[in-house]
XYZ file of C-alpha atoms in Angstrom:
486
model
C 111.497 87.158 -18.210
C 108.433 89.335 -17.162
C 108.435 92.607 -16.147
C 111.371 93.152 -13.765
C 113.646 90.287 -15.639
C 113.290 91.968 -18.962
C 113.528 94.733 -18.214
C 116.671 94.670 -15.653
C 118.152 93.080 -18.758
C 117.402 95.690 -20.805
C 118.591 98.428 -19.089
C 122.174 96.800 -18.128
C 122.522 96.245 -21.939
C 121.840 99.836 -23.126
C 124.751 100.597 -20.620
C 126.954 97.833 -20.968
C 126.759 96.564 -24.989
C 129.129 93.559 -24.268
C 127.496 92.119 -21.625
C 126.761 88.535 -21.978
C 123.172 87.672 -20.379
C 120.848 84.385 -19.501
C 117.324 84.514 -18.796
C 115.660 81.241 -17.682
C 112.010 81.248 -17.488
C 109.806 78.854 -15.358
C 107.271 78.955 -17.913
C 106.902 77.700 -21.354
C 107.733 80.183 -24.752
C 104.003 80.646 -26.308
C 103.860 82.909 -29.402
C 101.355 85.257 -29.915
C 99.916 83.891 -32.747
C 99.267 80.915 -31.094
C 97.189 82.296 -28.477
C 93.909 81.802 -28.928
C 90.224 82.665 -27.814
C 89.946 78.471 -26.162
C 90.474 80.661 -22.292
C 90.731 77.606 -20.701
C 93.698 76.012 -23.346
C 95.356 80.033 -22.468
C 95.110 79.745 -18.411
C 96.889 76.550 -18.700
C 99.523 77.498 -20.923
C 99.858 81.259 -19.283
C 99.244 80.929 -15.720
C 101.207 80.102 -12.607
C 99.925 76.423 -11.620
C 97.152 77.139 -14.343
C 95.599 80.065 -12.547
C 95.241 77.492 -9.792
C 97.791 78.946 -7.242
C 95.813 79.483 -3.837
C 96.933 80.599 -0.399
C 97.565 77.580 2.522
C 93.424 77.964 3.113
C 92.130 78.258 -0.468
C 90.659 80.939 0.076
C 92.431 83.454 -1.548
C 93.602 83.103 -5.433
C 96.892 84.369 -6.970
C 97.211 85.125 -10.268
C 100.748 85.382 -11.671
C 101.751 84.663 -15.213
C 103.936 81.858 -16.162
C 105.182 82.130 -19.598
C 108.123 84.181 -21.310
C 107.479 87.573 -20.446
C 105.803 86.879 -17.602
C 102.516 88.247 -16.372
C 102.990 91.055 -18.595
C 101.442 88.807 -20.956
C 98.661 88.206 -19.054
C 97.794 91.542 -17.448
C 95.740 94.600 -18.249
C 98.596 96.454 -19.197
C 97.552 98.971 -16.790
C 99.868 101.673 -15.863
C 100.498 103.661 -12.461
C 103.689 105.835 -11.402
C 104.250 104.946 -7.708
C 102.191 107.020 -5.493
C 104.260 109.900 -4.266
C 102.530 109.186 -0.834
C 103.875 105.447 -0.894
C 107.547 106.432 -2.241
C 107.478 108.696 1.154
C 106.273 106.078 3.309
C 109.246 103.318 1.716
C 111.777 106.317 2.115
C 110.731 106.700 5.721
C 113.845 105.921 7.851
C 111.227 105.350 11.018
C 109.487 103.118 8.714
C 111.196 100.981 5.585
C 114.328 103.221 5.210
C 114.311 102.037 1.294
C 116.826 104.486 0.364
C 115.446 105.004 -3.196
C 116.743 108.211 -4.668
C 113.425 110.048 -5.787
C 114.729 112.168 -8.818
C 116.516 108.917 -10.603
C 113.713 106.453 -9.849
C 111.542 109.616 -11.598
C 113.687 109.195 -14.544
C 113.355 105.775 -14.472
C 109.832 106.198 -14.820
C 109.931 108.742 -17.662
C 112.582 106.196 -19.544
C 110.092 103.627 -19.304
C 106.817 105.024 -20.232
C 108.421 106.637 -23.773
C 109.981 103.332 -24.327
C 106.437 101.206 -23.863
C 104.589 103.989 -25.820
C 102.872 103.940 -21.926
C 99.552 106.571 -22.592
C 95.966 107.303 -21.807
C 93.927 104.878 -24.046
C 92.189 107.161 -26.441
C 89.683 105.966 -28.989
C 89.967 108.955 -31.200
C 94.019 108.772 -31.614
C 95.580 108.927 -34.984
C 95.516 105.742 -36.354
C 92.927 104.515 -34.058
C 90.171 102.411 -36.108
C 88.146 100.520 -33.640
C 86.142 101.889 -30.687
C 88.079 99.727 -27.708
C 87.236 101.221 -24.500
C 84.783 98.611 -22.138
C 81.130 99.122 -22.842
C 80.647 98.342 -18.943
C 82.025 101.352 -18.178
C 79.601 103.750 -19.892
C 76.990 102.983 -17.022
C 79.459 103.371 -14.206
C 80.184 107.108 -15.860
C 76.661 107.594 -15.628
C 76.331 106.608 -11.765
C 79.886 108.396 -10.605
C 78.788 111.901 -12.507
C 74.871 111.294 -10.884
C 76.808 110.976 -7.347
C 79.199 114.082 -8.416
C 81.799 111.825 -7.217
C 84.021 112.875 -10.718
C 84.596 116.355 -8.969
C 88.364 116.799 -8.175
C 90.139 115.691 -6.083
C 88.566 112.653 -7.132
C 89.609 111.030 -10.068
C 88.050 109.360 -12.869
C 89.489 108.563 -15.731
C 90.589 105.853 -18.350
C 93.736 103.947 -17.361
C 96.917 104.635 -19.116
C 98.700 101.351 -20.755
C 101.637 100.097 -22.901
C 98.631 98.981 -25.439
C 98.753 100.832 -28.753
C 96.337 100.683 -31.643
C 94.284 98.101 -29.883
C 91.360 96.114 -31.687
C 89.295 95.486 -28.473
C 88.771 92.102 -28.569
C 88.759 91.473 -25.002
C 90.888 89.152 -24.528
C 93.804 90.876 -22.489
C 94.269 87.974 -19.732
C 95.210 85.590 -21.693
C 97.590 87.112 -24.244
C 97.519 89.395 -27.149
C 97.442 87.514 -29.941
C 97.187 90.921 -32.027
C 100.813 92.031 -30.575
C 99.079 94.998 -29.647
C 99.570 94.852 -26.004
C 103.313 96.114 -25.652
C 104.311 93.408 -23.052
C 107.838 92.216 -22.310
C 107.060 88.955 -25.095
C 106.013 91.769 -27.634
C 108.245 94.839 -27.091
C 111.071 94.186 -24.947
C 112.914 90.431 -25.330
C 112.383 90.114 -29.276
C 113.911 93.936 -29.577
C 116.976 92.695 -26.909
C 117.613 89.901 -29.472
C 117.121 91.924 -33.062
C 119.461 94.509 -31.163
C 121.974 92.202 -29.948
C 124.134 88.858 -31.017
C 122.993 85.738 -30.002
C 125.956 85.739 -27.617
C 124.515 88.759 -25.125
C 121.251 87.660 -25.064
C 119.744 84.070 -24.358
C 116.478 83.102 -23.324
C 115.834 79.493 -21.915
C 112.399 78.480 -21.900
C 110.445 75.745 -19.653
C 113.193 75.879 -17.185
C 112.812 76.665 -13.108
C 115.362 77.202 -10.883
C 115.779 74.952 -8.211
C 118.506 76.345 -6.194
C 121.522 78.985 -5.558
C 124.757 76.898 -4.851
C 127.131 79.502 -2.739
C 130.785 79.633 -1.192
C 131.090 82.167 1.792
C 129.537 85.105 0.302
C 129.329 84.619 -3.471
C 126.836 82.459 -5.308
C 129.302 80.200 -7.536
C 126.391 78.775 -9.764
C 122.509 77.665 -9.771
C 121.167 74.555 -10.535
C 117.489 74.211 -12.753
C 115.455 71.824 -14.083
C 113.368 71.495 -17.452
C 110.018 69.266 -17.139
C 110.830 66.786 -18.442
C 113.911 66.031 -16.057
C 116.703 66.898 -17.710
C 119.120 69.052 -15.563
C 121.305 72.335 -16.172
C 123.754 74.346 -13.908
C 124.791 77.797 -14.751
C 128.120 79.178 -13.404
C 128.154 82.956 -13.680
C 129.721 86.645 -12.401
C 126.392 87.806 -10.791
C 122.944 86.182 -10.444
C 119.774 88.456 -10.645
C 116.433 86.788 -9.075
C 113.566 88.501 -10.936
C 110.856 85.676 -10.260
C 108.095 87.097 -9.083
C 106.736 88.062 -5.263
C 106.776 84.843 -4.824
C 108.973 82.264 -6.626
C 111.820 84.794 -5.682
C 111.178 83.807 -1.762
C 111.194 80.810 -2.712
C 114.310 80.267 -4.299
C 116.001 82.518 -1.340
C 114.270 80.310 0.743
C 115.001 76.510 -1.009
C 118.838 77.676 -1.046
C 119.108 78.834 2.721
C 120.535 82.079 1.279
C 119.291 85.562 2.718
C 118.308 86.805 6.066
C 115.422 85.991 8.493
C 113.231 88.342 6.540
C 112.827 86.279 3.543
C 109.649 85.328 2.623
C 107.614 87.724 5.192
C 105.842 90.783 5.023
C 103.824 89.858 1.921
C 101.160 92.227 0.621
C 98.908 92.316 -2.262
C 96.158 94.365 -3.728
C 93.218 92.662 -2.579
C 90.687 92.697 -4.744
C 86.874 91.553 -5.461
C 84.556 92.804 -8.178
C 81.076 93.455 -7.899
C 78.120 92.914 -10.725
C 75.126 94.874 -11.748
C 72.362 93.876 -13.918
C 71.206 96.023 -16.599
C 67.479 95.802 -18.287
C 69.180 96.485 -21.788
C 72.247 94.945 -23.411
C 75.406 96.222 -22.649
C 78.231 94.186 -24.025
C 80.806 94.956 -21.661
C 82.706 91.461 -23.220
C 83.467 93.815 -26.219
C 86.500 96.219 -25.380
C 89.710 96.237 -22.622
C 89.137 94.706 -20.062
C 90.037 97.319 -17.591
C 89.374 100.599 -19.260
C 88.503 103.322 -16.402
C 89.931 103.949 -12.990
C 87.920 105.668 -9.902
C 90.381 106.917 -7.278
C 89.183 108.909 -4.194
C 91.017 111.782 -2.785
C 91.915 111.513 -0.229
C 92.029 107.913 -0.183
C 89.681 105.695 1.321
C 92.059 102.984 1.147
C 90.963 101.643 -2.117
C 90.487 101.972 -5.782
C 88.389 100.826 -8.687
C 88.399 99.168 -11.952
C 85.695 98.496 -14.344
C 86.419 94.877 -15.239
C 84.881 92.257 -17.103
C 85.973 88.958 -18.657
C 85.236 86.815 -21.925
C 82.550 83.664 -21.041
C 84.755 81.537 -18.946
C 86.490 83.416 -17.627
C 83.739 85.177 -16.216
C 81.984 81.889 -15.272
C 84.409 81.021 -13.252
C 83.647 84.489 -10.737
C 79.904 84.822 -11.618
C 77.400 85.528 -8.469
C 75.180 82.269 -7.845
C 74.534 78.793 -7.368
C 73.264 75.790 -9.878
C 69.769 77.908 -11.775
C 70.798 81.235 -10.158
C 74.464 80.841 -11.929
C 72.693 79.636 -14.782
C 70.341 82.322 -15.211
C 73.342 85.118 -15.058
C 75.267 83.825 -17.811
C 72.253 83.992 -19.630
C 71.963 87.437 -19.125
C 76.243 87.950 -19.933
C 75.241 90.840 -22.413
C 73.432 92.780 -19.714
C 75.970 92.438 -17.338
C 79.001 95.164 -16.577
C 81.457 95.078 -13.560
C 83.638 96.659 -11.404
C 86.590 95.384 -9.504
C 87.925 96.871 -6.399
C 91.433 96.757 -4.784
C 92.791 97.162 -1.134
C 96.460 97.438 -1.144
C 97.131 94.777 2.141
C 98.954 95.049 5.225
C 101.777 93.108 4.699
C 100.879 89.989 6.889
C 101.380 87.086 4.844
C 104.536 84.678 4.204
C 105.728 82.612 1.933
C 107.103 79.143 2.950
C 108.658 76.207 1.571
C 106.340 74.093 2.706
C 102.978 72.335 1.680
C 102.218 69.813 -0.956
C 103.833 71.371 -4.074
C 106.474 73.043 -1.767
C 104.319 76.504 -2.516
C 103.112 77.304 1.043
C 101.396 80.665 0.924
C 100.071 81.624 4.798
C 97.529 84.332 4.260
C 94.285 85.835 6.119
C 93.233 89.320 5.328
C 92.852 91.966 8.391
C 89.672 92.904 9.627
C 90.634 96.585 8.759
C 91.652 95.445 5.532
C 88.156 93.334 4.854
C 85.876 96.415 6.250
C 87.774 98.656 3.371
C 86.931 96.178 0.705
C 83.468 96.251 1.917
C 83.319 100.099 1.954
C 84.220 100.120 -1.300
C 82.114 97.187 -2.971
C 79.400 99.150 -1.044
C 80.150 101.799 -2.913
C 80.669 100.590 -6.252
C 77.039 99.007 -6.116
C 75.888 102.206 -5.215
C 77.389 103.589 -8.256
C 75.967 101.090 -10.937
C 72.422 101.235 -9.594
C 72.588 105.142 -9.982
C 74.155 104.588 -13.207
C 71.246 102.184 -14.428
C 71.244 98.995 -12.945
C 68.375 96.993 -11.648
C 70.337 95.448 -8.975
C 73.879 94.487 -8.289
C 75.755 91.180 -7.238
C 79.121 90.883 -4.784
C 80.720 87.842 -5.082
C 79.996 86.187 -2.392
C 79.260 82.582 -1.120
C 75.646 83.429 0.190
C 73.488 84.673 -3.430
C 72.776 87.980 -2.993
C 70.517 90.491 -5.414
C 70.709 93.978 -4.023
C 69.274 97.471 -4.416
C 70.211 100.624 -2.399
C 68.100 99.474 0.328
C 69.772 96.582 1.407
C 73.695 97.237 -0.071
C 74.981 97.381 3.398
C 74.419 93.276 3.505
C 77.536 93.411 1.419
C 79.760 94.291 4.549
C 78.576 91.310 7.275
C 78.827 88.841 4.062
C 83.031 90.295 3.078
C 83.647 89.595 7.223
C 82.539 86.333 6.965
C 85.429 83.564 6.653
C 85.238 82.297 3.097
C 82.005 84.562 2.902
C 83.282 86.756 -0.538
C 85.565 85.508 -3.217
C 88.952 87.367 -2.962
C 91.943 87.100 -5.065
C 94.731 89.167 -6.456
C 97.461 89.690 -9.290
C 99.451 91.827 -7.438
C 101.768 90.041 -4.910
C 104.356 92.037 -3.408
C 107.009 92.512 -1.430
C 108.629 89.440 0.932
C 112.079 90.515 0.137
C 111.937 94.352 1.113
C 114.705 96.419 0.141
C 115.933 98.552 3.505
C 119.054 100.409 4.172
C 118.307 98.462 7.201
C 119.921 94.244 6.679
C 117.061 93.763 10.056
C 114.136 95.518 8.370
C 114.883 94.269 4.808
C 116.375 91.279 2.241
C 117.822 94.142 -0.236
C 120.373 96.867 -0.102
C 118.813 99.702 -1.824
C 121.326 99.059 -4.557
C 119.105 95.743 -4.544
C 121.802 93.318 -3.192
C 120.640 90.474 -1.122
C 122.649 91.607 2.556
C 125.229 89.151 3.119
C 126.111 87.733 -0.389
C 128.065 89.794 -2.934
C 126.713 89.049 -6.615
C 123.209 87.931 -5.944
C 120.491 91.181 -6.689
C 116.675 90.569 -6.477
C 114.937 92.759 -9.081
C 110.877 92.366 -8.642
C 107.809 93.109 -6.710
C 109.236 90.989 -4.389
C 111.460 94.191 -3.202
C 107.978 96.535 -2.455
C 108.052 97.640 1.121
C 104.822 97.348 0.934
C 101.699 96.860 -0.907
C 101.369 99.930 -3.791
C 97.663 100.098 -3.964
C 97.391 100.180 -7.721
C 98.836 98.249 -10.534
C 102.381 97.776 -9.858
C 104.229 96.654 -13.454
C 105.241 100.040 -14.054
C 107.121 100.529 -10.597
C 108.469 96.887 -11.219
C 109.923 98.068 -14.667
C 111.141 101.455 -13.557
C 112.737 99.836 -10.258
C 114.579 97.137 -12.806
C 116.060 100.077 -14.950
C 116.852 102.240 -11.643
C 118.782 99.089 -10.595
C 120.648 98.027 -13.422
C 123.279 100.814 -12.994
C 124.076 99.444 -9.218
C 124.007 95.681 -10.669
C 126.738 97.250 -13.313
C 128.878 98.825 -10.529
């Protein structure tokens, strides 16, 4: 029900009125007024495996909402078309061969910004009455226009979002309890069932699909489970798998449906943030939590993000040990961020394997580890000409840095386990190729060998995007709907 789901839905509805659709979700139906400012309450209730989902080593955290409407919910909002340089790249018949038509995927995009109210966050729009923008970011201004680094090419700018009228509570990852945030629990489903009988439209909450039951080449009917046991099969003309980078491999991969190249060729946007220390009180808690965007030109193979989280959440990441961790959330006020991500070569895989059956086999390149320390390197560099005293990485040995000594940040990222890393962005494991031995997907997104089972997620990315991928999810799920129709 998050971003692809919904919107796939959507989109076949506008063009087919008497279609009758189910969406089950894995996660649990949570209102927004019932979501609260108790973070840790929210990241159980929101989160895949309660924010706990790891990779095979535990190094490496994956964030992915679990809830109806998905990680939507739980995200930045953040919005980025698909880099023209990646849509080549995926259209590349030596490469991916995708097959994506560029001017209706372009309209797809259009369609789906003016129907998220998708803009640059302005605090002086009409009808704007609260100053939202991060107060972390002011400093990192300071230090990007004292490096010149805001002269184009580059850019620097605040991100564009489906957020409108926003009160800036700070409180983005774990849900908008202010329904300003336009995400698919907000905007999309409840306007699918004002819009549309009870008949067309069904959402079933708390309930994961276990597996795709098949004859020859048609999928005859799935069979789920609710937690507390109880069973249900669904028999139905076409089945559309819009779980997630990763629950959609797995699914493919639990019902022995698809080709060899399920589950491989995973990517994410790596990411890690960095924290500087201020002599004066910033309050970077107050405001989005991911206001501004620095993006080199060309690319250096990342971008930025200022970041920052509300008290727990921000435990949870802070720099330092026992007194050293102590003594940083003491200072919480005088604290700003910046996150940066790596869009990943795609070496990781998904089995169905492991303990909970959630095997996720992932170790970042060296390549991809030395651009992550470039630009954490980078980023402190920034912050300490913007102000700061000294700036933090996040990593295992406690480090308090000036420009003297930043380039200890790039032997600490190479160490194994030596920097925390995560992501939010999984993609791709089920590529879509006009190709059945490069990819999973037609590029009219049918799985190759089965005739009424489409995948419809991040899980179709040829590779990693390299910047906040719901829009491409949500403009891929209306550019497919028309094929699913067909």
């Amino acid at each position: 029900s998050g971003a692809g789901g919904a919107m796939v839905a959507h989109s076949m509805l506008k063009h087919n009125h008497e279609l009758k659709i189910i969406i089950l979700e894995r996660g649990d139906h949570t209102d927004s007024l019932d979501m609260t400012s108790n973070e840790v309450d929210m990241l159980a209730r929101l989160y895949a495996d309660g924010a706990l989902q790891l990779s095979r080593d535990f190094n490496f955290q994956i964030l992915q909402g679990s809830c109806v409407g998905g990680s939507t919910v739980i995200n930045n909002a953040v919005s980025f078309n698909l880099p023209a340089a990646v849509l080549k790249k995926w259209n590349d018949a030596q490469l991916y061969d995708a097959g994506l038509d560029e001017t209706r995927l372009n309209q797809s995009f259009q369609y789906v910004r003016q129907l998220l109210k998708i803009k640059k966050q302005d605090e002086n729009a009409p009808g704007q009455k609260f100053p939202f923008l991060n107060k972390g970011s002011a400093p990192f201004k300071a230090g990007i226009e004292a490096l010149e680094l805001d002269k184009p090419p580059n850019e620097f700018n605040v991100v564009e979002a489906n957020i409108d009228k926003c009160f800036g509570c700070g409180y983005c990852n774990i849900g908008c309890r202010y329904g300003k945030k336009l995400s698919m629990l907000n905007s999309v489903l409840p306007d699918l069932q004002r819009d549309y009988p009870k008949d067309n439209i069904r959402i079933i909450a708390g309930c994961e699909v276990d597996k795709l039951h098949t004859s020859g080449k048609d999928i005859t009917h799935l069979s789920a489970s609710f937690k507390n046991g109880r069973k249900l099969d669904i028999r139905a003309k076409k089945f559309i798998l819009s779980a997630g980078a990763i629950s959609s491999s797995l699914i493919l991969l639990r019902s022995n449906v698809g080709n060899a190249q399920v589950g491989k060729n995973l990517a994410f946007n790596l990411g890690s943030p960095i924290t500087a220390v201020f002599d004066k009180v910033i309050n970077a808690y107050e405001g989005l939590q991911i206001s501004h965007y620095f993006l080199q030109n060309p690319s250096r193979g990342y971008i930025m993000e200022t970041w920052f989280n509300p008290p727990v959440s921000q435990a949870l990441t802070m720099p330092g040990w026992f007194d050293d961790h102590f003594n940083n959330m003491l200072r919480y006020n005088k604290l700003s961020s910046v996150g940066i991500l790596v869009p990943t070569e795609g070496n990781a895989e998904i089995r169905n394997g492991g303990l909970f059956k959630r095997d996720i086999k992932y170790k970042p390149t060296a390549e991809d580890l030395k651009k992550l320390g470039d630009g954490l390197e980078l980023a402190g560099k920034i912050f300490l000409r913007g102000g700061a005293t000294h700036v933090m990485p996040h990593t295992l040995d406690y480090l308090e840095l000036t420009e003297d000594n930043l380039h200890l940040i790039r032997q600490n990222v190479l160490k194994p386990g030596g920097i925390t890393l995560g992501t939010g962005h999984p993609q791709g494991g089920n590529k879509i190729s006009k190709d059945p031995k490069k990819g999973v997907v037609s590029p009219e997104f049918k799985v190759y060998g089965y005739n009424n089972l489409y995948v419809v997620d991040a899980s179709v990315f040829p590779s990693s995007i390299g910047v906040n991928p719901q829009l491409t999810i949500m403009a891929l799920a209306d550019y497919a709907a028309e094929f699913i129709l067909d």
